[in-house]
Coordinates of C-alpha atoms in Angstrom, one line a residue:
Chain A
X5 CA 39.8 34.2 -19.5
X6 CA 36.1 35.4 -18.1
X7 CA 35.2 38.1 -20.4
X8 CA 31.6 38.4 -19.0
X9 CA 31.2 42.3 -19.0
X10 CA 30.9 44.3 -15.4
X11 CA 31.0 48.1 -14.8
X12 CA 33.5 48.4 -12.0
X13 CA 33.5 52.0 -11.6
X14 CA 31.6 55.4 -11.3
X15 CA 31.8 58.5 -10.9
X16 CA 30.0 61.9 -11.0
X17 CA 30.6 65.4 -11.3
X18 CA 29.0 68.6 -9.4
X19 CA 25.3 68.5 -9.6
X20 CA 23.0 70.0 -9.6
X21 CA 24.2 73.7 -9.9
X22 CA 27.6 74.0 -10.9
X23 CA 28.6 77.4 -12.3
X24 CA 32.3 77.1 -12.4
X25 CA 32.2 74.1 -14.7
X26 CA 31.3 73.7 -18.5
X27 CA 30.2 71.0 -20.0
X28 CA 33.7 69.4 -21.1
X29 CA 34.7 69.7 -17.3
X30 CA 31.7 68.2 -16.5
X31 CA 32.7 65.0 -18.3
X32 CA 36.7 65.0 -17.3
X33 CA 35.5 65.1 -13.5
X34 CA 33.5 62.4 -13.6
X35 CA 35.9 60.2 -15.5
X36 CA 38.9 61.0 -12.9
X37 CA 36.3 60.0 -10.2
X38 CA 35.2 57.3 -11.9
X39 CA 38.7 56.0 -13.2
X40 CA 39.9 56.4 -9.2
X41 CA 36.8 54.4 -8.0
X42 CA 37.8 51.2 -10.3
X43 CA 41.1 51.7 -9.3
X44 CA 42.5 51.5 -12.9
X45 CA 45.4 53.1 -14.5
X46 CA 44.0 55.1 -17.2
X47 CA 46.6 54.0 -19.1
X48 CA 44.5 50.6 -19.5
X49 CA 41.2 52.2 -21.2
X50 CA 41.3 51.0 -24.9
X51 CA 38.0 52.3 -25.6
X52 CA 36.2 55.4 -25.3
X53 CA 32.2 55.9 -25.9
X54 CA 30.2 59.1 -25.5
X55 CA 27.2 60.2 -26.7
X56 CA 28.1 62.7 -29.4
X57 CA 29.1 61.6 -32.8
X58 CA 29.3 65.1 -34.1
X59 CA 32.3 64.2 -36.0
X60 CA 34.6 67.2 -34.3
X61 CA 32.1 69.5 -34.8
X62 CA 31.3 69.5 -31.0
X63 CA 33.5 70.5 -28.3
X64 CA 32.5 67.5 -26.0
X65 CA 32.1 65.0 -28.8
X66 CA 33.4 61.8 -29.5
X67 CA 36.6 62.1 -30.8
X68 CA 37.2 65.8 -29.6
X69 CA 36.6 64.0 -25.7
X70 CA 39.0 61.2 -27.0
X71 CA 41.6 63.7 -27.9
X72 CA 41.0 65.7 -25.3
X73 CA 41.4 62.5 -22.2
X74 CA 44.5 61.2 -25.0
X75 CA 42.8 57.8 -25.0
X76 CA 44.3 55.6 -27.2
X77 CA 41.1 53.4 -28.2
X78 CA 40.8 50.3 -29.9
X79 CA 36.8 50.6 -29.9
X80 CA 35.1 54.2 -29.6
X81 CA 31.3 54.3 -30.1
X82 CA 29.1 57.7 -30.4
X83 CA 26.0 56.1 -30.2
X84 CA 23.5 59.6 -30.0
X85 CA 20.2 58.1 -29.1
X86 CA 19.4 61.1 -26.7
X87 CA 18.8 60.5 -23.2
X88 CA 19.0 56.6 -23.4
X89 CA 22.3 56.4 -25.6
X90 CA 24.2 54.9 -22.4
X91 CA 21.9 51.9 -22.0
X92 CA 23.1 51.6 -25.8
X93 CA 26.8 52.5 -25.0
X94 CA 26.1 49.3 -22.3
X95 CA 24.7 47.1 -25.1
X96 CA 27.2 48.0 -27.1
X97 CA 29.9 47.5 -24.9
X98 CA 29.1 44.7 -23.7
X99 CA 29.1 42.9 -27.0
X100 CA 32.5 44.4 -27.9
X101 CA 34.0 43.3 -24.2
X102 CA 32.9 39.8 -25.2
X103 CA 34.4 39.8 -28.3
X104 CA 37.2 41.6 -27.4
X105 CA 37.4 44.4 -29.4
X106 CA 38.4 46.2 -26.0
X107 CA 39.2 45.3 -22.6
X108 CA 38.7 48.3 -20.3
X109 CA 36.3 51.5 -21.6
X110 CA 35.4 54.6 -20.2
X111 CA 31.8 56.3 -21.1
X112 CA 31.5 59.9 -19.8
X113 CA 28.9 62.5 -20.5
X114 CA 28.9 66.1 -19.2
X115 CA 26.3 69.5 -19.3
X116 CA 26.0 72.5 -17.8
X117 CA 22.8 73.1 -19.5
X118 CA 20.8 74.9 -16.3
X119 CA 24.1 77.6 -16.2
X120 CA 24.5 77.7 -19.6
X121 CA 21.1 78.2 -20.7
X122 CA 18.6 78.8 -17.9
X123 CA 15.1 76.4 -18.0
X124 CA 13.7 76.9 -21.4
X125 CA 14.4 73.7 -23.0
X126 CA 11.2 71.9 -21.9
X127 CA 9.1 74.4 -23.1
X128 CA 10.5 76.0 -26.5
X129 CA 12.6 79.1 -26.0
X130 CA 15.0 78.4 -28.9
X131 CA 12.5 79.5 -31.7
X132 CA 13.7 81.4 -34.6
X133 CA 11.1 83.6 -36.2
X134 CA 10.8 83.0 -39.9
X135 CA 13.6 80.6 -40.2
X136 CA 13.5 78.0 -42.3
X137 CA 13.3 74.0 -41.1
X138 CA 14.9 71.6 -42.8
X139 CA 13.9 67.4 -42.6
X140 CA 11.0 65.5 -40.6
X141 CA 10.4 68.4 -38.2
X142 CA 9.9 70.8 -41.1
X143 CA 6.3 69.1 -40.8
X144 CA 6.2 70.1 -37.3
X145 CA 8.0 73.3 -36.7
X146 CA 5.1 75.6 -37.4
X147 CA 3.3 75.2 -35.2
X148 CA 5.0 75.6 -31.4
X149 CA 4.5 72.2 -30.0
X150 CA 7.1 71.7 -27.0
X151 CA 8.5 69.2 -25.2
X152 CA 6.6 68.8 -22.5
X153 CA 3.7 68.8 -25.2
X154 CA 5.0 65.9 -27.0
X155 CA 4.9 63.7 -23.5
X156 CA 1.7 65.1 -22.7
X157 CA 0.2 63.6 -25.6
X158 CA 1.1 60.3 -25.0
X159 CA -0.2 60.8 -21.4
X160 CA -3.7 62.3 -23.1
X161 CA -4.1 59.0 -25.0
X162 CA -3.3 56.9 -22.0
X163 CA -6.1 58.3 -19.6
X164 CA -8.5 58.2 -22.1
X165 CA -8.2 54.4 -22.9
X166 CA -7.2 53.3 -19.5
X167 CA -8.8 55.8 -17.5
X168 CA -5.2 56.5 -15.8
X169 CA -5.6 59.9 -13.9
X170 CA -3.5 62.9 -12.7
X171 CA -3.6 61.7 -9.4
X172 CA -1.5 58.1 -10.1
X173 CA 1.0 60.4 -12.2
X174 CA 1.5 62.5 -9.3
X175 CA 2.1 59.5 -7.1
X176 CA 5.0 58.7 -9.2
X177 CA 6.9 61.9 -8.6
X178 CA 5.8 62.0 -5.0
X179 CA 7.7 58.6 -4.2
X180 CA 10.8 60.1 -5.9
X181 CA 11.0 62.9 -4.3
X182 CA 11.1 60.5 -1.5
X183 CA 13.8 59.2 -2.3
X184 CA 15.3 62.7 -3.3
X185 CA 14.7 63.9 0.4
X186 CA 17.2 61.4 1.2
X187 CA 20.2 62.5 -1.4
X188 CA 21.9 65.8 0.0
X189 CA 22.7 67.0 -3.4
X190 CA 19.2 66.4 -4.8
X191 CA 17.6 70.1 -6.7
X192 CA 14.5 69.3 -4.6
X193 CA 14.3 68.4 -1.6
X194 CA 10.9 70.0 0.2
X195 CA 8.4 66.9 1.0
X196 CA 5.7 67.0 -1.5
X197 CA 2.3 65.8 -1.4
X198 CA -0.1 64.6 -4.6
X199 CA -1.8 67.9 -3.8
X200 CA 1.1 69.5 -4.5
X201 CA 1.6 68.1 -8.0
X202 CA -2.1 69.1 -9.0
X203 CA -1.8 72.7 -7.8
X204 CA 1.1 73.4 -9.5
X205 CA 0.3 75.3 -13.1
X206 CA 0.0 73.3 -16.2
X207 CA 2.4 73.3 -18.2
X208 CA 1.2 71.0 -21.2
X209 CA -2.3 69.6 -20.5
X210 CA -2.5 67.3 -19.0
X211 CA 0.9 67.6 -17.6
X212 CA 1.8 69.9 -14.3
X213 CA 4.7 71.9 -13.7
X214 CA 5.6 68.8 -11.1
X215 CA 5.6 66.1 -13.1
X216 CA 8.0 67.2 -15.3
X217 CA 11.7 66.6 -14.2
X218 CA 14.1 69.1 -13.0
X219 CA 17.1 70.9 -15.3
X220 CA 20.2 71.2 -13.6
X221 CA 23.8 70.6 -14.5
X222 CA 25.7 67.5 -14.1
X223 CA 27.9 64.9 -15.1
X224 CA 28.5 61.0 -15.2
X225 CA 31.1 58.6 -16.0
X226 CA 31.3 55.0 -15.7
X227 CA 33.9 52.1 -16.4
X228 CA 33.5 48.3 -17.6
X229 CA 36.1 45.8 -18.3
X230 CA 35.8 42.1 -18.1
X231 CA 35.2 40.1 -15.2
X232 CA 38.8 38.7 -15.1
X233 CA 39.9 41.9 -14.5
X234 CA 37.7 43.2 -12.3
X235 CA 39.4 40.2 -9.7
X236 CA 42.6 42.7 -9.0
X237 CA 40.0 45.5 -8.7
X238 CA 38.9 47.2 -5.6
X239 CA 35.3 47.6 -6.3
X240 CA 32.5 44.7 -6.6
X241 CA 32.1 44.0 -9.5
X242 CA 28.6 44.9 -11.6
X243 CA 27.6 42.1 -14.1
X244 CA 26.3 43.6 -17.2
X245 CA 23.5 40.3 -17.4
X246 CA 21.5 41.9 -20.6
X247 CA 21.0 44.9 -22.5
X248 CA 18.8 45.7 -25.7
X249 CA 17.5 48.8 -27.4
X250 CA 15.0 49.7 -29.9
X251 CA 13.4 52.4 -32.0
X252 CA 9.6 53.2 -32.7
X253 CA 10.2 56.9 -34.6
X254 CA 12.1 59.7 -34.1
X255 CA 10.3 62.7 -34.1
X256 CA 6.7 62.9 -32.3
X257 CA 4.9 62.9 -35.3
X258 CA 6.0 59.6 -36.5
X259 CA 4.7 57.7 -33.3
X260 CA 1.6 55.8 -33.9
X261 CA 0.8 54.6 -30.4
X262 CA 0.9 57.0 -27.7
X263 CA 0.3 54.2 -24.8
X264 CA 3.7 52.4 -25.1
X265 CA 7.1 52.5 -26.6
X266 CA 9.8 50.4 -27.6
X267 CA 10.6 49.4 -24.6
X268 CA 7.9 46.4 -25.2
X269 CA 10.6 44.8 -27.5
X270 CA 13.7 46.1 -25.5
X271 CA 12.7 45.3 -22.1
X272 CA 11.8 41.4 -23.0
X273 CA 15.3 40.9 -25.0
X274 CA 17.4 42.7 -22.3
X275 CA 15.7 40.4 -19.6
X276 CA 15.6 37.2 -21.9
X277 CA 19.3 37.8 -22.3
X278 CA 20.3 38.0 -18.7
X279 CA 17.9 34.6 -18.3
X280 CA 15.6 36.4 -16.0
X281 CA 12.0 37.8 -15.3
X282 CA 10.3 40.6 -14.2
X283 CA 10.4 39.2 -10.7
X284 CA 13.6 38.8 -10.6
X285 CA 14.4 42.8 -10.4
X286 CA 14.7 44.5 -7.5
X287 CA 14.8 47.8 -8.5
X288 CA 14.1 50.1 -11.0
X289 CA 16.0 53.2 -12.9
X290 CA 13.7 55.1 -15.3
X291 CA 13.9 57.9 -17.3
X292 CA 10.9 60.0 -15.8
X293 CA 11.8 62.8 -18.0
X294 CA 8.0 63.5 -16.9
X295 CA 5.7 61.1 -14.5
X296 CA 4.0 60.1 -17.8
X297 CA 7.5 58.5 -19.0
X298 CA 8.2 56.3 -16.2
X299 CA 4.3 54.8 -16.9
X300 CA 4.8 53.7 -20.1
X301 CA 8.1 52.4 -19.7
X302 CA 6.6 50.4 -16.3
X303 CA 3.7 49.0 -18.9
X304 CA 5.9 48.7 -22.0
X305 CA 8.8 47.0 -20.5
X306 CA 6.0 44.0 -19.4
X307 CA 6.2 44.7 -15.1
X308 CA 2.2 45.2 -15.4
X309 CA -0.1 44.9 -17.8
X310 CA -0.8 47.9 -20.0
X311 CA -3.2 50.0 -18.4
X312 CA -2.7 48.4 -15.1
X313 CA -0.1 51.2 -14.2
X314 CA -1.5 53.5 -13.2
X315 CA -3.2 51.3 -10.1
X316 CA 0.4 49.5 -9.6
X317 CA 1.5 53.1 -8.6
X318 CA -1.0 53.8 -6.3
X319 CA -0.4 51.0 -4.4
X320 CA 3.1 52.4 -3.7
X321 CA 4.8 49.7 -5.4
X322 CA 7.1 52.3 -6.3
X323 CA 7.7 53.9 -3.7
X324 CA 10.7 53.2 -1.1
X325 CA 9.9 50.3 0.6
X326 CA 7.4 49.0 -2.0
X327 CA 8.1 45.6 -4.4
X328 CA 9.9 48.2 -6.9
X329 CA 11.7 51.0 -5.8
X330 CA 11.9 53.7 -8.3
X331 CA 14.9 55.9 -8.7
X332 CA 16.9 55.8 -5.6
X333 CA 19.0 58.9 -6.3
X334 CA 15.8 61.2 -6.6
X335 CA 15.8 61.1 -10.0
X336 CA 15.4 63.3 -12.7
X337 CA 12.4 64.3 -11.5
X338 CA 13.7 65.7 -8.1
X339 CA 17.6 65.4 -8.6
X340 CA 19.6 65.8 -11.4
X341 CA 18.6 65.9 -15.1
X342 CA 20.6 67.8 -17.2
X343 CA 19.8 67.2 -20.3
X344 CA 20.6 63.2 -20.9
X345 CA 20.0 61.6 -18.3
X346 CA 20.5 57.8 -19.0
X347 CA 24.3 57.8 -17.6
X348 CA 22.8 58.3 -14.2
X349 CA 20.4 55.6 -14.4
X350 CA 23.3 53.6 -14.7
X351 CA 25.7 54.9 -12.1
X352 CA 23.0 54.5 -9.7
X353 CA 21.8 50.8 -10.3
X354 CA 25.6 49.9 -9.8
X355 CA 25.5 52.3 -6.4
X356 CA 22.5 50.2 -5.1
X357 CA 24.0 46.6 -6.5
X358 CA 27.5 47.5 -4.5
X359 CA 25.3 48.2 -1.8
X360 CA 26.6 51.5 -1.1
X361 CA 23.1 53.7 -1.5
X362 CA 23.1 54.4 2.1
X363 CA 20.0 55.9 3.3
X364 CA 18.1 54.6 -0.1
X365 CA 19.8 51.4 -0.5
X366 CA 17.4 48.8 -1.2
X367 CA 17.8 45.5 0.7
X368 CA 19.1 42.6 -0.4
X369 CA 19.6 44.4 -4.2
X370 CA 20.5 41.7 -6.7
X371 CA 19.4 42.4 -9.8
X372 CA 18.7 46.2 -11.2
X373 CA 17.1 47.1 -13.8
X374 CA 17.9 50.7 -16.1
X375 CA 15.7 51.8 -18.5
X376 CA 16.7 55.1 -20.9
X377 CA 14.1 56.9 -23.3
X378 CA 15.3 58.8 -25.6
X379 CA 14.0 61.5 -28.2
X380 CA 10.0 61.5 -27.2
X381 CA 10.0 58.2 -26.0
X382 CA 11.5 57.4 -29.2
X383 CA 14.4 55.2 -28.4
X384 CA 14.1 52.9 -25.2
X385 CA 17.8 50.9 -23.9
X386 CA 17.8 48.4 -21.6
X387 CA 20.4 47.1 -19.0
X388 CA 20.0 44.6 -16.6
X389 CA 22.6 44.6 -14.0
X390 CA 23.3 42.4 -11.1
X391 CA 26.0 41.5 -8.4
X392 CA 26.3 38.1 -8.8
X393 CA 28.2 36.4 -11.5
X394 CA 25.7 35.1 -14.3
Chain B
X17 CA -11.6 66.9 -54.7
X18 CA -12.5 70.0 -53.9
X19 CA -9.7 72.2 -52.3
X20 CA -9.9 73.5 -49.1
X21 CA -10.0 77.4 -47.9
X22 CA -6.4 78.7 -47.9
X23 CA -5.8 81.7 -45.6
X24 CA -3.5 84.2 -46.8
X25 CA -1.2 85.9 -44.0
X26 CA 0.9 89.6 -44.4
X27 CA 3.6 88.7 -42.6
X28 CA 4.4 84.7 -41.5
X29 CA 7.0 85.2 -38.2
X30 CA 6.7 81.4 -37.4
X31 CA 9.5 78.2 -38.7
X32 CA 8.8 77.8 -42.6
X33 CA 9.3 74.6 -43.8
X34 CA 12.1 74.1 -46.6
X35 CA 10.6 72.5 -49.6
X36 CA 13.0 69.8 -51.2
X37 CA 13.5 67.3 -53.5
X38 CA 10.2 65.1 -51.7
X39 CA 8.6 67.6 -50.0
X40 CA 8.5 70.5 -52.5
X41 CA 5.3 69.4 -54.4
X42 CA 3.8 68.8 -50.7
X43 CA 3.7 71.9 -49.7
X44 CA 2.7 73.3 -52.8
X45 CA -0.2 71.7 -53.2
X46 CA -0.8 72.3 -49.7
X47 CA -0.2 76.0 -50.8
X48 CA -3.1 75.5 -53.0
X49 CA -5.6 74.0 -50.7
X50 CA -5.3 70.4 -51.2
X51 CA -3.8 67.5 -48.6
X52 CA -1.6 64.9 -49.7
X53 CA 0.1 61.7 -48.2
X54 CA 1.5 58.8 -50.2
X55 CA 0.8 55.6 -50.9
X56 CA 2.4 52.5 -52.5
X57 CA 1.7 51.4 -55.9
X58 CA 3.0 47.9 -54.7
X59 CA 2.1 47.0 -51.2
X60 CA -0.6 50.0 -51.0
X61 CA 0.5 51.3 -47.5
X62 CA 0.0 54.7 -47.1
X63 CA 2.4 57.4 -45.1
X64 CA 2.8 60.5 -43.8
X65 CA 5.5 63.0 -43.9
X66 CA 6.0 62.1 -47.3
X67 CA 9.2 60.4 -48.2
X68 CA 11.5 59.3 -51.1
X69 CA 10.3 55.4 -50.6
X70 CA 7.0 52.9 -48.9
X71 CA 8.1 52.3 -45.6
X72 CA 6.5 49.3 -46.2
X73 CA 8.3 47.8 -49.1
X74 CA 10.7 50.2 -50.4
X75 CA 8.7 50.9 -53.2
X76 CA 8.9 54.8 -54.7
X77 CA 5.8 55.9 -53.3
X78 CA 2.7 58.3 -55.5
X79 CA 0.3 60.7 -54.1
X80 CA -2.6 60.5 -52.4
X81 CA -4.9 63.5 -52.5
X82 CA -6.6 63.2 -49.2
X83 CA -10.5 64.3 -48.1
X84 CA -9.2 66.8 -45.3
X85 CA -11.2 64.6 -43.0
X86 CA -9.8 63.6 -39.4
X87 CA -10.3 63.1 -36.1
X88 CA -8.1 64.0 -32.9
X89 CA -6.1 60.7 -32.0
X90 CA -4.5 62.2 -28.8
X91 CA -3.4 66.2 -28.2
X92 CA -2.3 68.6 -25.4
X93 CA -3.2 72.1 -24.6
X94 CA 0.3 73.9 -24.5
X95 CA 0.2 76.7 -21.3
X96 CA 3.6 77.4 -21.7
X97 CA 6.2 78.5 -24.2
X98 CA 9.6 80.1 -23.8
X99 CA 9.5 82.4 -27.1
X100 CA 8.0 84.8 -29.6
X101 CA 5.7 84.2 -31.6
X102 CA 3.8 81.3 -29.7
X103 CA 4.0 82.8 -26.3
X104 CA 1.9 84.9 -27.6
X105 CA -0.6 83.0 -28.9
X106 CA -1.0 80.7 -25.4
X107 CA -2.9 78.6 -24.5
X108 CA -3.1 76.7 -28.0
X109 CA -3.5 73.4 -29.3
X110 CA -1.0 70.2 -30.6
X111 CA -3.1 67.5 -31.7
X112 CA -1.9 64.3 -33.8
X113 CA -4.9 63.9 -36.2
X114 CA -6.0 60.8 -37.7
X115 CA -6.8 61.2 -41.5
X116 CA -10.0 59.5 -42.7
X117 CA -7.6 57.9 -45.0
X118 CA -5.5 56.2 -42.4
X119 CA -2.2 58.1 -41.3
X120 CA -1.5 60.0 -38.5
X121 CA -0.3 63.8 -38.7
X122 CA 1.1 65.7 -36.2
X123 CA -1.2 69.5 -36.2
X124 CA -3.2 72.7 -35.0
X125 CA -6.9 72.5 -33.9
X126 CA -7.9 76.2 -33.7
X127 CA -11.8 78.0 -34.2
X128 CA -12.3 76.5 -30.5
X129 CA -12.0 76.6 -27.1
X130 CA -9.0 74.8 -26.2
X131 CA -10.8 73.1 -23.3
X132 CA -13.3 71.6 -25.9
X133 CA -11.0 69.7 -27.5
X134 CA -11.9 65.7 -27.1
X135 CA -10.2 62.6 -28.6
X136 CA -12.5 61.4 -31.5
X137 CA -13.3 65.0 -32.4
X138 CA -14.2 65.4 -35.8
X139 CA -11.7 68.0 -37.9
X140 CA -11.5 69.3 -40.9
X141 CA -8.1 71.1 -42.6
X142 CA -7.4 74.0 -43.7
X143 CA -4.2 75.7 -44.8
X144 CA -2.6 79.3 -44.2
X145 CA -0.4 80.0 -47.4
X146 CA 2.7 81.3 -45.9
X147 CA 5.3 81.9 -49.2
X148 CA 4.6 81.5 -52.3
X149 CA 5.4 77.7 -52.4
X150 CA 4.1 76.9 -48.8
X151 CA 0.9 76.0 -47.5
X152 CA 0.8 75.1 -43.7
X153 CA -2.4 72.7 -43.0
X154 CA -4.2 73.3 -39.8
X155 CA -7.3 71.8 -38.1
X156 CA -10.6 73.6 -37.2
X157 CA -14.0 71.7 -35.9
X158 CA -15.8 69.6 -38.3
X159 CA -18.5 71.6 -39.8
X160 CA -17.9 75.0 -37.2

């Protein structure tokens, strides 16, 4: 029996405006797309994974989502690792695929965070005067640092010791919005120049408005099983060929190196698992939360040198037709982040390694690589997928 | 060591840390004018926020009264903010400070221009007393 791990379905929900849904629809669309793409009966799913362990107390978490689908699980996983907890869920289930533990599992995540709660998230919005703050970011709370602000320190650092400047960063979420100009559904869709990106108002020194991502709404689901069964399935199968994750700090005053992440332990293991090397990928998902996250994960994750990024980019290496195409889907940056956006980073390498990306597809696509950051660049996972068997 | 000039505030319309268990004698002394991080009795590593064992070595950690002496490892200007009260206060700045003794902590520069605000800039703390057994340390120019 070939229990090598492959993801042999996806699916996603309405993105990236989709009033009429809440966040618990969000994730029950994209499994009943995802569960018809496999071609499974949802009967088969023994195990169940989704981002929120909050024990009940949430009404899309783990075991509410579990209840809520009826899945009777074997293995259920509520990994929270914040916008990289399904390169995790992959890591994760992968091992437990392997061993058995389950056969077939479903991941879903679902937000309607742009209807629910407008664009404030990046920015603060959510203080509450005088209250008290309780645990690490009691240390921090005081004194209105946002988001955006926490990633703008780490691209601060990284210009003064590698003299990386506004203009690579910009090229970054110019070459994605490429790529969003291209997906129908994408938030943005207007070509945008590196001009563009420098005139629009800072929001976080030395961070513009346009290199931070976008917030929308949205949903993602996606299916793996083992290779033996994914023979009787409709869909290619995608070979789950290495995952890893790892951890630096938490909150952004715990980081004590603002010009990488974890990724520079994560990225090796996930890649020394699936046998390969960098030059063996063919494309790349990122998290570009903000232009300044896809950098460090590019240097961190060993594809250049650290430091060297910021030229790479300018070469349009990144860019569609370049030697690593970034973010096919249009990213977070110009497509669809609402809130976590790892899932997608998934659902889209497998897109490109079935070759159905369409207008985006990169040729001759073998080997994709997916890349989550999570927290403030706090906790990187890795998945290296592929379409041929390992 | 000498402590440090403590500001005194009528009303404090900001998040107020929760002293507890670890953090309680923190932010009094911090109250009080005077800095502290932890280090190790065993291993000597030092840290900051202050916790209930060495990261190092798992040691119970002791206090570390600290010179107030840093410079700016990396910071941002923030432009935008969603709420009251620091909407109010834009543009301002979040710096991670490196202490003359080592650790890292995450702060305020103010008494400046945001825009003159350099890595490797000399600071010096200060604190704004904010209840009776809080102190919140911030960071001004070295010497302005």
């Amino acid at each position: 029996m070939d229990r090598t791990p492959v993801i042999v379905g996806i699916g996603l929900s309405e993105y990236p405006v989709a009033p009429d849904l809440d966040g618990v629809q969000h994730h029950v669309l994209a499994a009943r797309r995802a569960i018809e793409d496999a071609g499974i009966d949802k009967s088969e799913i023994d195990g169940y994974v989704n981002a929120g362990g909050g024990g009940g107390m949430m009404v899309d978490d783990v075991v509410t989502m579990a209840e809520y689908l009826r899945i009777n699980h074997r293995y259920i996983d509520g990994t929270m690792t914040g916008g990289s907890s399904f390169e995790f869920h992959v890591q994760h289930l992968a091992a437990a695929i392997r061993d058995g533990a389950c056969d077939t599992a479903l991941v879903t995540y679902g937000s309607d965070q742009l209807s629910r709660m407008g664009r404030r998230l990046g920015t603060g919005g959510f203080t509450r005067a005088g209250a008290r703050v309780s645990g690490p970011i009691q240390y921090e709370a005081a004194y209105g640092n946002s988001l955006v602000g926490s990633y703008a320190m780490y691209a601060t650092r990284h210009m003064h010791e590698f003299g990386t400047t506004s203009e690579q960063l910009a090229e970054i979420a110019v070459g994605v919005r490429e790529y969003a100009m291209l997906n129908p559904k994408a938030m943005y869709r207007d070509p945008m120049t590196v001009d563009d990106v420098l005139s629009s108002r800072m929001i976080a020194d030395p961070l513009h408005k346009l290199d931070c991502c976008a917030i929308t709404d949205g949903g993602g689901a996606f299916i793996m099983t083992t290779a033996e069964r994914a023979k009787d399935l409709p869909k290619p199968p995608v070979y789950v060929l290495g995952a890893a994750g790892a951890q630096t700090h938490w909150n952004i005053s715990q980081q004590v190196d603002f010009t990488t992440s974890a990724g520079a332990q994560a990225g090796p293991e996930a890649l020394g698992r699936a046998g390969l090397t960098h030059d063996d990928v063919d494309m790349l998902m990122f998290y570009d939360s903000f232009t300044i996250t896809c950098l460090i994960l590019l240097e961190s994750l060993g594809f250049v040198k650290q430091g060297e990024g910021g030229p790479f980019v300018s070469e349009g290496n990144l860019k569609r037709g370049g030697k690593l195409p970034l973010n096919t889907d249009g990213g977070g940056l110009s497509s669809c982040h609402p809130g976590m956006r790892g899932i997608f980073l998934i659902i889209e390498a497998a897109r490109q390694l079935r070759g159905e990306a369409g207008d985006a597809q990169v040729p001759d696509c073998k080997v994709a690589l997916a890349a989550g950051s999570g927290g403030w660049l706090s906790c990187i996972g890795v998945a290296v997928l592929g379409n041929e068997h390992p | 060591m000498t402590a440090h000039e403590v500001k005194t505030v009528e009303e404090w319309i900001k998040p107020l840390p929760q002293p507890d268990g670890v953090s309680g004698e923190y932010w009094q002394a911090a109250s009080e004018g005077r800095l502290l991080i932890q280090q190790c009795p065993k291993c000597g590593h030092k840290q900051w926020y202050p916790r209930a064992l060495c990261t190092a070595c798992a040691t119970e950690p002791e206090w570390l009264e600290c010179s107030g002496r840093g410079v700016v490892h990396t910071f941002t200007v923030v432009r935008q903010y969603g709420a009251r009260p620091f909407r109010d206060e834009l543009p301002y700045v979040i710096a991670m400070v490196e202490l003359a003794e080592g650790p890292m902590m995450l702060g305020s520069i103010t008494d400046c221009d945001p825009d003159d605000v350099r890595i490797d800039l000399p600071v010096e703390v200060y604190f704004v007393k904010t209840a009776d057994d809080v102190g919140i340390p911030y960071w001004r120019p070295a010497g302005s």
